[in-house]
Coordinates of C-alpha atoms in Angstrom, one line a residue:
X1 CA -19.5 -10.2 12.9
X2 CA -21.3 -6.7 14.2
X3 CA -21.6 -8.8 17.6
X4 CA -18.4 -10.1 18.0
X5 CA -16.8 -6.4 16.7
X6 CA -18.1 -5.0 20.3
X7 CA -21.2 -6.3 21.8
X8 CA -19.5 -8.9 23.9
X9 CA -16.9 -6.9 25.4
X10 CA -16.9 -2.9 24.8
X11 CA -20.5 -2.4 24.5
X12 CA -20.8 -4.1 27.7
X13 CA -17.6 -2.2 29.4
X14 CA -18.6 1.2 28.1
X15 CA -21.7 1.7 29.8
X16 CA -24.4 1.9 26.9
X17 CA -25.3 -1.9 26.9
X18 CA -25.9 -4.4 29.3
X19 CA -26.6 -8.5 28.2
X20 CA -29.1 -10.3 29.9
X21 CA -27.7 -13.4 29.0
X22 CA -25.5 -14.6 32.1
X23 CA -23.9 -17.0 29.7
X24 CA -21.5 -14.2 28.1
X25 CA -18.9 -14.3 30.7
X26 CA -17.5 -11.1 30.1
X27 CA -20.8 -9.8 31.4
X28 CA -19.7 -10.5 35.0
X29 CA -15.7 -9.4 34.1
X30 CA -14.8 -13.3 33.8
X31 CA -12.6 -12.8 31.2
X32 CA -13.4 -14.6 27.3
X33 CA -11.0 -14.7 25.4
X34 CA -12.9 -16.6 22.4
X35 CA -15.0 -13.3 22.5
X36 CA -12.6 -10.8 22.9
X37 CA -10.7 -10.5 19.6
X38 CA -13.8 -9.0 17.8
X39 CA -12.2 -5.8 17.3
X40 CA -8.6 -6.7 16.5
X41 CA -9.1 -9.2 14.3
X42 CA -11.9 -7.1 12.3
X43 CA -9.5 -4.5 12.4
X44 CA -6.6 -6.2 10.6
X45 CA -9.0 -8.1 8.1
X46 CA -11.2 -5.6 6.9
X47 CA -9.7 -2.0 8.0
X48 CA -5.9 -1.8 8.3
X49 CA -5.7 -4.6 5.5
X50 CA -7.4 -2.6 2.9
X51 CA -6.1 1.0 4.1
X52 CA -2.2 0.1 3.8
X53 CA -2.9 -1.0 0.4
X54 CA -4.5 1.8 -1.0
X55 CA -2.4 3.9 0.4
X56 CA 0.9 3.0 -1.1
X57 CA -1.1 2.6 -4.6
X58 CA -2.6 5.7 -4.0
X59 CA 0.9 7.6 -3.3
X60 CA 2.5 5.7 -5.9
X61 CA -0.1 6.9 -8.4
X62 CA 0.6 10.5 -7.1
X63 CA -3.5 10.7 -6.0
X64 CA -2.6 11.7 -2.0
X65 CA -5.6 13.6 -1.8
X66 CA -7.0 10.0 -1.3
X67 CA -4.1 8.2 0.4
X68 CA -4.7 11.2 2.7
X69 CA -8.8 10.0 3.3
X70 CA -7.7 5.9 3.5
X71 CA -5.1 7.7 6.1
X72 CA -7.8 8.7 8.8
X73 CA -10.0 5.6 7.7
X74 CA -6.9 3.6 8.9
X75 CA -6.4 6.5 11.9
X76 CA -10.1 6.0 12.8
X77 CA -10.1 2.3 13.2
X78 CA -6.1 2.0 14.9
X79 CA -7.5 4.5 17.5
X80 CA -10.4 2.2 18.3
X81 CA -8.3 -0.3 18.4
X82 CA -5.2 0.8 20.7
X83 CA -7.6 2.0 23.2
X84 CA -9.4 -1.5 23.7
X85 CA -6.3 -3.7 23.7
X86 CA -3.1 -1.3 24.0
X87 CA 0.0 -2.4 22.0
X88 CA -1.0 -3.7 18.7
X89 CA 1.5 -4.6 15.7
X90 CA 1.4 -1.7 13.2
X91 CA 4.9 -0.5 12.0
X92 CA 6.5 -4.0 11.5
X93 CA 3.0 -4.8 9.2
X94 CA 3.2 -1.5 6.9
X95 CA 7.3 -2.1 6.6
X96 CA 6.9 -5.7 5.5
X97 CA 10.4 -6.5 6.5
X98 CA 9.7 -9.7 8.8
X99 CA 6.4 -11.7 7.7
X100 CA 7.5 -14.7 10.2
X101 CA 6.2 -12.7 13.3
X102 CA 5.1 -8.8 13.9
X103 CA 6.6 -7.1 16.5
X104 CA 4.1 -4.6 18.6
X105 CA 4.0 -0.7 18.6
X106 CA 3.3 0.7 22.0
X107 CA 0.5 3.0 22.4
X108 CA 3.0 5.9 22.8
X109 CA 4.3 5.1 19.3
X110 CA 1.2 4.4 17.8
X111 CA -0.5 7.7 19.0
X112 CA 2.6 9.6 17.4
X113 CA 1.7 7.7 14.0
X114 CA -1.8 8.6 14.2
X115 CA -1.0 12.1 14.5
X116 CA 1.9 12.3 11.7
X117 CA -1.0 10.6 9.5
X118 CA -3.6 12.8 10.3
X119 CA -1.5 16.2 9.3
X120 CA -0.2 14.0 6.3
X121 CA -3.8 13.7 5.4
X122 CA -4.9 17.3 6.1
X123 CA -2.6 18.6 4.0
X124 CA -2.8 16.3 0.7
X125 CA -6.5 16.6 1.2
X126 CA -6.9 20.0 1.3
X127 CA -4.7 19.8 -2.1
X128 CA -7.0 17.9 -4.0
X129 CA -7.9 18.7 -7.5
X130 CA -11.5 18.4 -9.6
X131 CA -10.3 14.4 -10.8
X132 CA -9.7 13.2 -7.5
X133 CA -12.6 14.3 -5.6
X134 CA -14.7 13.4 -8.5
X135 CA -13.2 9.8 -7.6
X136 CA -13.6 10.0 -4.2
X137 CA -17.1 11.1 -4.3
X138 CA -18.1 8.0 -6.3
X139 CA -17.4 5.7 -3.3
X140 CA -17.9 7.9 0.0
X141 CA -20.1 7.0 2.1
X142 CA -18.5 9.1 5.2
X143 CA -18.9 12.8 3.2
X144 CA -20.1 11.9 0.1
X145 CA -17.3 13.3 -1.4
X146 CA -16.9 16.3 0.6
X147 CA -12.8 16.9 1.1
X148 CA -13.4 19.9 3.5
X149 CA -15.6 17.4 5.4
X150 CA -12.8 15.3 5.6
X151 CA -10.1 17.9 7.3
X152 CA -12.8 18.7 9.8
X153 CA -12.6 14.7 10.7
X154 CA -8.8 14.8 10.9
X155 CA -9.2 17.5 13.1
X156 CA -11.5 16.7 15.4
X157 CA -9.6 13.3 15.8
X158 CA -6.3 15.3 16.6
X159 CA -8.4 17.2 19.0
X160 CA -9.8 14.1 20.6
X161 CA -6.3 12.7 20.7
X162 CA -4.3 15.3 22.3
X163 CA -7.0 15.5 25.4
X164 CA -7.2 11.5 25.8
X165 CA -3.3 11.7 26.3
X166 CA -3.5 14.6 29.2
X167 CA -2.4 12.3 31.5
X168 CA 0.9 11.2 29.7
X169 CA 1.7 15.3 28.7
X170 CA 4.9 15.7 29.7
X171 CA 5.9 12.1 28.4
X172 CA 4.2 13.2 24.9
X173 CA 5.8 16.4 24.9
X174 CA 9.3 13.8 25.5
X175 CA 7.8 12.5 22.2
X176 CA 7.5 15.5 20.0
X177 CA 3.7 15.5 21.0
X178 CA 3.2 19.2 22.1
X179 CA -0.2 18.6 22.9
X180 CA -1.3 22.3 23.8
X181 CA -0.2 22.8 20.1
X182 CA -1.6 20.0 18.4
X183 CA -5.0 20.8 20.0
X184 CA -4.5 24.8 19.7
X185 CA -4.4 23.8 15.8
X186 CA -6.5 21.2 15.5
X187 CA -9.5 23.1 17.2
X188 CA -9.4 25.7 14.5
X189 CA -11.6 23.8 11.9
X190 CA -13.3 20.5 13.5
X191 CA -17.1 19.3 12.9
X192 CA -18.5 21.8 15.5
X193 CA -18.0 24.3 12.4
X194 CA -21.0 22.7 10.4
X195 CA -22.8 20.5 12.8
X196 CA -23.0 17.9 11.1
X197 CA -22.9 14.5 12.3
X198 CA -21.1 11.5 9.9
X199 CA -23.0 9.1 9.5
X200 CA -23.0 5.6 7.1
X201 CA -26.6 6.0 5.8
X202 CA -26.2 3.9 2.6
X203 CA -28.9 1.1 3.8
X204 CA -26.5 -0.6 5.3
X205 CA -27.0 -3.1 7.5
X206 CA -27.2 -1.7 11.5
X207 CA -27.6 -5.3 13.1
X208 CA -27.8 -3.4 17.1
X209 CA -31.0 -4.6 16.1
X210 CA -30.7 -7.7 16.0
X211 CA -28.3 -8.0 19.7
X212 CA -31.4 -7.2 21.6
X213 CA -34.4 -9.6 19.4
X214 CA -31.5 -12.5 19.7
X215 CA -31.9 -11.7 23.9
X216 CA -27.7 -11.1 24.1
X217 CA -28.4 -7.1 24.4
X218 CA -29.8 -5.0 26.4
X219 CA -29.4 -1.3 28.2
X220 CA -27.2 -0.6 30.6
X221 CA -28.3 0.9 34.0
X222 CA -25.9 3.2 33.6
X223 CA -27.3 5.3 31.1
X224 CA -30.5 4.5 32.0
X225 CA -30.9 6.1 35.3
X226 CA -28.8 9.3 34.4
X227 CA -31.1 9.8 31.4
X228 CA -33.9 9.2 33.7
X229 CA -32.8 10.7 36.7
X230 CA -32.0 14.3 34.6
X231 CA -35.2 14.1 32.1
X232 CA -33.4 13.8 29.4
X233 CA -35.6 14.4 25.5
X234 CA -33.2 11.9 24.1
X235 CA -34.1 9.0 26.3
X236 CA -37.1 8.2 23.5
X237 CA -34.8 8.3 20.8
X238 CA -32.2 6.1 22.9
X239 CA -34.5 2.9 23.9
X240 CA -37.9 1.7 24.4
X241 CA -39.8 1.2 27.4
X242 CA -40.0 -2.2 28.8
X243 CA -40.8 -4.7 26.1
X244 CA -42.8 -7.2 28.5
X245 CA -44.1 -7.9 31.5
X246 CA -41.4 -8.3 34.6
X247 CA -42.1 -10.9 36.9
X248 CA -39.4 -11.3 40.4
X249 CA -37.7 -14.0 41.3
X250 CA -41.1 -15.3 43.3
X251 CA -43.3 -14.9 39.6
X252 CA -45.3 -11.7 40.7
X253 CA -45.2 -9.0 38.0
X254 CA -43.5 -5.7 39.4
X255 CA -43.5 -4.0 36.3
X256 CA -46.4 -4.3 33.4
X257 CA -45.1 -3.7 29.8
X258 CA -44.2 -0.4 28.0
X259 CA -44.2 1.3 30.9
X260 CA -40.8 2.1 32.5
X261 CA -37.3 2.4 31.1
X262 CA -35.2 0.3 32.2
X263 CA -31.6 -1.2 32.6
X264 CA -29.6 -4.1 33.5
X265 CA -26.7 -3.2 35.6
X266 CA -23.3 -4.4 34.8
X267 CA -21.7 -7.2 36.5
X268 CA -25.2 -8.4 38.2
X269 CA -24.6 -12.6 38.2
X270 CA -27.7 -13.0 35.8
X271 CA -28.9 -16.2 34.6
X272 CA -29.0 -17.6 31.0
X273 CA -31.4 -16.2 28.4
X274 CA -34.4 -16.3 28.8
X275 CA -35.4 -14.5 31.8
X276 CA -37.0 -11.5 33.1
X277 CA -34.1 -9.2 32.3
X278 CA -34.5 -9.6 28.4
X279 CA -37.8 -7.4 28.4
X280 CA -36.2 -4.4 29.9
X281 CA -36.2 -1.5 27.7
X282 CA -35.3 -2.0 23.8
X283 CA -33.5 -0.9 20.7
X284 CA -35.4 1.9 18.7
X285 CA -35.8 -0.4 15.5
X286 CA -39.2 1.7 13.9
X287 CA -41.6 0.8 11.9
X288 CA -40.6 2.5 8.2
X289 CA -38.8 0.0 6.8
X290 CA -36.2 -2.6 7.4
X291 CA -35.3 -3.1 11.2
X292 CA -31.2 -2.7 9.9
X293 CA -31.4 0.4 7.9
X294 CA -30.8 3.1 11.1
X295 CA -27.7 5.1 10.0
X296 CA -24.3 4.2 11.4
X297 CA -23.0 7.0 13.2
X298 CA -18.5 7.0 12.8
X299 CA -18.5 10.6 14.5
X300 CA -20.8 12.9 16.6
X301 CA -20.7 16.6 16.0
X302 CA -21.5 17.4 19.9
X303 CA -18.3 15.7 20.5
X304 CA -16.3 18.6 18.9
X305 CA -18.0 20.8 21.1
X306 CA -17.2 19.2 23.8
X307 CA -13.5 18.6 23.0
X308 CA -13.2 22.0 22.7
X309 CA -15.1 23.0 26.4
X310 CA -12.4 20.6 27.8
X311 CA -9.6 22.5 25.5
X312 CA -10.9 25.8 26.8
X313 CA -11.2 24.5 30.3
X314 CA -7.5 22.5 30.2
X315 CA -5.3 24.5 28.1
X316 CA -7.2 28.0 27.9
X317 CA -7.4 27.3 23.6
X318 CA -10.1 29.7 21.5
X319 CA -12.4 32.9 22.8
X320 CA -15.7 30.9 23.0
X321 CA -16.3 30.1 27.1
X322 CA -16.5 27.0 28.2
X323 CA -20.1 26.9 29.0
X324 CA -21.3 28.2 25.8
X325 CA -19.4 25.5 24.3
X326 CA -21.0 23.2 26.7
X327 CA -24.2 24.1 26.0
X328 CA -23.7 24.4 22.2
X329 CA -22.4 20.7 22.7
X330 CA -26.2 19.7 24.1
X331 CA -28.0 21.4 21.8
X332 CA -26.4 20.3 19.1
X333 CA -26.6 16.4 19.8
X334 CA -30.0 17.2 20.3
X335 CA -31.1 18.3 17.2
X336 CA -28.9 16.0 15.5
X337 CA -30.1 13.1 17.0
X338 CA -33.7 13.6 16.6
X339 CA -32.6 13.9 12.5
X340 CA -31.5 10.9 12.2
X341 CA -33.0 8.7 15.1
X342 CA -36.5 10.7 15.6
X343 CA -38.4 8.7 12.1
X344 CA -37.7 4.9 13.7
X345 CA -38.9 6.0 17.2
X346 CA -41.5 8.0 15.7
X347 CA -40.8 11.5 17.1
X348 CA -40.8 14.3 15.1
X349 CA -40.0 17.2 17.8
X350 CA -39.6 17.3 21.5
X351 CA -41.7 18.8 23.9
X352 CA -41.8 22.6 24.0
X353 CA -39.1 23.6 26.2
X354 CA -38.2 20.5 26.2
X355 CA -34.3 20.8 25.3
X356 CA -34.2 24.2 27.6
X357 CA -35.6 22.6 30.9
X358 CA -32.6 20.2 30.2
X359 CA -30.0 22.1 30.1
X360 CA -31.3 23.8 33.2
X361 CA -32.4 21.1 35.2
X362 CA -30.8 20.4 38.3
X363 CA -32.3 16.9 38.8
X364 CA -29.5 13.6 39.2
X365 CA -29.5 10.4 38.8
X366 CA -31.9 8.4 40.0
X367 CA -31.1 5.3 42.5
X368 CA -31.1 2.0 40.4
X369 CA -33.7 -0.2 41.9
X370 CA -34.2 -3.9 39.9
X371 CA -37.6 -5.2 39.4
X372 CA -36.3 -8.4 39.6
X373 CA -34.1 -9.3 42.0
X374 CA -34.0 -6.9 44.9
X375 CA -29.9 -7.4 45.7
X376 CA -29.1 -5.7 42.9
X377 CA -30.3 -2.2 43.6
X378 CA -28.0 0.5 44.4
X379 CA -27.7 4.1 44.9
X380 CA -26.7 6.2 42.7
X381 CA -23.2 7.8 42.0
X382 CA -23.4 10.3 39.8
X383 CA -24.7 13.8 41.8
X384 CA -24.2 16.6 39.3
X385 CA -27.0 18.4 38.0
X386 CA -27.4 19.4 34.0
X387 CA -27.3 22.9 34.6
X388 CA -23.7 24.7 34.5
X389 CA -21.8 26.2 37.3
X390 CA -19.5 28.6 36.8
X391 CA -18.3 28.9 40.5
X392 CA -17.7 24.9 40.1
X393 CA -14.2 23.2 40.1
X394 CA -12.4 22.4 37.5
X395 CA -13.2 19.0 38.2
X396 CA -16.9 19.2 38.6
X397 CA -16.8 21.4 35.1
X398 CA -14.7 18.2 33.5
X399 CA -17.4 16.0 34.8
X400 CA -20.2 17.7 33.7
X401 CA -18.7 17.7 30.4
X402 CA -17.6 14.5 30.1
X403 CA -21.0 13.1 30.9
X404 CA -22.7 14.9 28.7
X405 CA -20.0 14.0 26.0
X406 CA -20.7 10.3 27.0
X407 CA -24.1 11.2 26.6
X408 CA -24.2 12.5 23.5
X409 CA -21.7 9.8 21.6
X410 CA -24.5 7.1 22.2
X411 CA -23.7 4.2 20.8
X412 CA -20.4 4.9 20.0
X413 CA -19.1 2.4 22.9
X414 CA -15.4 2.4 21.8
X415 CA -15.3 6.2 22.7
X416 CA -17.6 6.3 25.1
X417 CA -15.4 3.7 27.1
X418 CA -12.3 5.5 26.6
X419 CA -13.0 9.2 28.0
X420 CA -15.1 6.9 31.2
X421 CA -11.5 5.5 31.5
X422 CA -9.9 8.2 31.6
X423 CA -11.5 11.1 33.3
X424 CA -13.7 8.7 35.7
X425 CA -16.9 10.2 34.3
X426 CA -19.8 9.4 34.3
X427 CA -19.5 7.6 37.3
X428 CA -20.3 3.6 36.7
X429 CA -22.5 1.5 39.4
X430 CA -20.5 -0.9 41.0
X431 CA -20.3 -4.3 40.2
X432 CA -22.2 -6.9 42.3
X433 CA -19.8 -9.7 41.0
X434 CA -16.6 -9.7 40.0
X435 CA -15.6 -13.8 37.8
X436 CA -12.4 -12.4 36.5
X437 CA -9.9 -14.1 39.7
X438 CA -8.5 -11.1 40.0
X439 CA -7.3 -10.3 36.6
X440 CA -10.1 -6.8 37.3
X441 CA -10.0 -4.8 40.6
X442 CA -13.6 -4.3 41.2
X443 CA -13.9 -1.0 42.2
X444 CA -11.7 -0.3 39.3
X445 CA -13.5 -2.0 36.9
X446 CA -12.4 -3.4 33.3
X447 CA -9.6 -0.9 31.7
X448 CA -8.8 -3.0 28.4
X449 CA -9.4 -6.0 26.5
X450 CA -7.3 -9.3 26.2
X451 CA -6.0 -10.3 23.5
X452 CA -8.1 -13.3 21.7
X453 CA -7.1 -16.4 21.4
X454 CA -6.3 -15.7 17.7
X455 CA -4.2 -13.2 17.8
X456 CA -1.9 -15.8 20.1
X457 CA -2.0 -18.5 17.6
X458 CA -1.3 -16.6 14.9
X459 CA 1.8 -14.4 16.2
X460 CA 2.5 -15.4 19.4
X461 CA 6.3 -14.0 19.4
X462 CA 4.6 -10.6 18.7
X463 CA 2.4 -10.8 21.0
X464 CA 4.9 -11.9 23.7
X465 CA 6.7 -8.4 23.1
X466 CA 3.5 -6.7 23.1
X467 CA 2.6 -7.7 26.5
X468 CA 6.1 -6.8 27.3
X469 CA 5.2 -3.0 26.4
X470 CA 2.0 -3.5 27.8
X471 CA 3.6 -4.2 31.3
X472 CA 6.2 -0.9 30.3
X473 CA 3.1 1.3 29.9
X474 CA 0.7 0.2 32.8
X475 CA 0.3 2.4 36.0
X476 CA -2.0 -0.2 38.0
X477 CA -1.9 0.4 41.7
X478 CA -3.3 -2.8 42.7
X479 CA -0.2 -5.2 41.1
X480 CA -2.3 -5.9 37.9
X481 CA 0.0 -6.5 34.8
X482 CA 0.2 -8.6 31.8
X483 CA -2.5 -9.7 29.7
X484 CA -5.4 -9.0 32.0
X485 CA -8.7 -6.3 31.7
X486 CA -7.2 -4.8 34.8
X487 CA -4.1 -3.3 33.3
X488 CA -3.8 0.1 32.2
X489 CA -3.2 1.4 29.2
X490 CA -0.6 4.4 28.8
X491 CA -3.3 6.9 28.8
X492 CA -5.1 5.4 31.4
X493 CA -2.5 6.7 33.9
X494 CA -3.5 5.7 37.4
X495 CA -0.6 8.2 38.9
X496 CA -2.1 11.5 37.8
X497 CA -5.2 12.9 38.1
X498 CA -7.8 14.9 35.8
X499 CA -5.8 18.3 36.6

């Protein structure tokens, strides 16, 4: 289940992971659709199944404080979802009027549902009385019962929202979305107020684990070789060196184990497991206690910082300058991550000056050069430094933000995919193959998920009309439409640019 949820499509498209397994076709953008329904059809079972229902029990029992939490559970997982396939049936499911088919919501109408939600929520939470958070805390395992908690959530998913729609402003605006004003509001009270990270740390099972000892998972250059390339303290707490011995194509070892980190760049035409490519660097799995006990993150605190640099930046919101939010955003994933990541890869502080020399550093990234097979090196793309630049662009400010967002949101793929979709940053590697027969422009590179074959069998009239507001809400400039990986979603507007 984890590997089907994301780790044969998003993971891979997001620029965390990487498989070495040449057999998973959506490696090389050839288009699966047997493994491409993880998400959607996780979502409607276990998520937006469950979340509908309590709702209307909760409201009809007069306990909105916790309708109001299901309401950005159900929030949380539509977003993830939207933004990996577009148009997904939502409305026609919670009205229950036709159970023959259900008809889509485009993205537009689904984001303005979201939001209506998330006030909804913020407001009957922070109602709630001794009973109902008494209840709640007895099975939270996002806050533990914490309702304040909660409203910082909602708001740093508003605030995340209204940004990832600043290319569609003025059609949002159309909408009733005053985006200025939903973020103006929203960035009031979000996570960056306590710094604290939510995380699923119940002993649950974390199976990321398991992806890479199977052979199906492994880095991705990517974020290899800007975490190398820039020195970053993180990179430790991220991955393990190289697990074994590489040996090229002719049998010669170029690389001896544990010694280099290292990263399988997307789209590269590999072979099926095993080979070479599975003992690049590894999941940090420790060695106190079970391999699946690492916490689940749902939400980075870092990211609120960084929402609100690019609010500061975009829309001029809050006192605190852009840089110092920027900066506050590093810092903070740093310490945070070495909480709850630094026991399994056995770190218990950086380096002295460790986290200062990063921000400061004005190191790249480095070329990506393949121990393997020599073809598949290439330069690198991404030529900003760490350190802050106040006489920069705009656009050079976005992209150091954004990357160090992306940065900081590791493993969080479903995000991390998004804001690379729609700012452009970090910059990706090319790919060296491209088996999708044009359904993905290459420079381009995969913008959504298909629909699975599932979803089809099981309501194909809905999902005829979904791909119908699909085609309504795609800005592709290279005459890519319908239910390909190359068409845009409505965010992902192609006809406007960061600023």
């Amino acid at each position: 289940m984890f590997q089907f949820w994301t780790n044969l499509t998003i993971d891979l498209y997001g620029g965390y992971f990487m498989t070495p397994n040449g057999n998973f076709t959506n490696g090389d953008m050839g288009e699966n659709r047997g493994h491409s329904g993880g998400m959607y059809e996780n979502y409607y079972l276990h998520i937006f199944n469950n979340t509908r229902r309590i709702i209307a029990q909760c409201d009809a029992s007069g306990e909105r404080g916790l309708s109001g939490v299901m309401r950005i559970v159900q929030a949380y997982g539509t977003l993830m979802t939207t933004d990996a396939y577009g148009p997904i049936p939502y409305s026609s499911i919670l009205s229950g009027e036709n159970e023959v088919y259900f008809e889509f919501d485009s993205q537009k109408d689904l984001y303005k549902a979201m939001l209506e939600d998330l006030s909804t929520a913020i407001t009957d939470i922070s109602a709630m009385g001794a009973d109902e958070i008494a209840k709640l805390k007895s099975f939270d395992c996002w806050c533990n019962g914490d309702k304040d908690l909660w409203v910082k959530i909602a708001n740093t998913m508003k605030l995340r929202m209204a940004l990832r729609l600043s290319k569609r402003e003025t059609e949002a605006s159309n909408a009733g979305m005053n985006l200025k004003a939903i973020a103006t509001e929203a960035a009031q009270n979000t996570l960056a107020t306590v710094n604290k990270d939510i995380l699923i740390d119940k002993s649950l099972e974390n199976e990321m684990w398991l992806m890479f000892n199977w052979g199906d998972c492994g880095f991705n250059a990517n974020l290899v070789t800007i975490m190398s390339g820039t020195k970053d303290p993180r990179q430790p707490l991220y991955m393990t060196l190289n697990t074994g011995d590489i040996k090229n194509e002719a049998g010669t070892t170029t690389v001896a184990a544990n010694s280099q980190y290292l990263g399988i760049r997307f789209a590269s035409g590999l072979p099926a497991k095993p080979n070479s490519w599975g003992n690049f660097s590894g999941w940090i799995q420790g060695n106190n206690g079970s391999s699946y006990s690492m916490p689940l993150p749902i939400m980075k605190a870092a990211e609120a910082y960084f929402l609100l640099a690019e609010a500061k930046l975009r829309w001029d919101i809050g006192s605190e300058s852009v840089k110092n939010l920027y900066e506050n955003g590093i810092r903070v994933s740093m310490t945070n991550e070495l909480a709850y990541r630094g026991a399994y890869a056995g770190i218990k502080e950086y380096p002295e000056g460790a986290v200062d020399a990063y921000i400061n550093g004005t190191s790249t990234q480095i070329d990506y050069t393949d121990p393997i097979k020599a073809e598949l090196s290439t330069p690198a793309v991404n030529k900003l430094s760490v350190k802050w630049d106040e006489s920069a662009s705009n656009e050079e400010k976005l992209e150091r933000i954004i990357t160090q967002k992306w940065l900081a949101l590791f493993p969080l793929s479903t995000e991390g995919w998004a804001e690379q979709r729609r700012t452009g940053y970090p910059r990706f590697f090319p790919a060296f193959v491209n088996e999708s027969n044009g359904a993905v422009n290459t420079e381009e590179g995969v913008r959504r998920v298909i629909y699975s074959s599932q979803a089809y069998d099981a309501n194909a009239k809905g999902v005829e009309g979904g791909i119908k507001l699909l085609d309504e809400e795609n800005s592709s400039k290279f005459g890519i439409s319908g239910d390909k990986g190359g068409t845009h979603l409505w965010w992902d507007n192609a006809d406007k640019g960061n600023f």
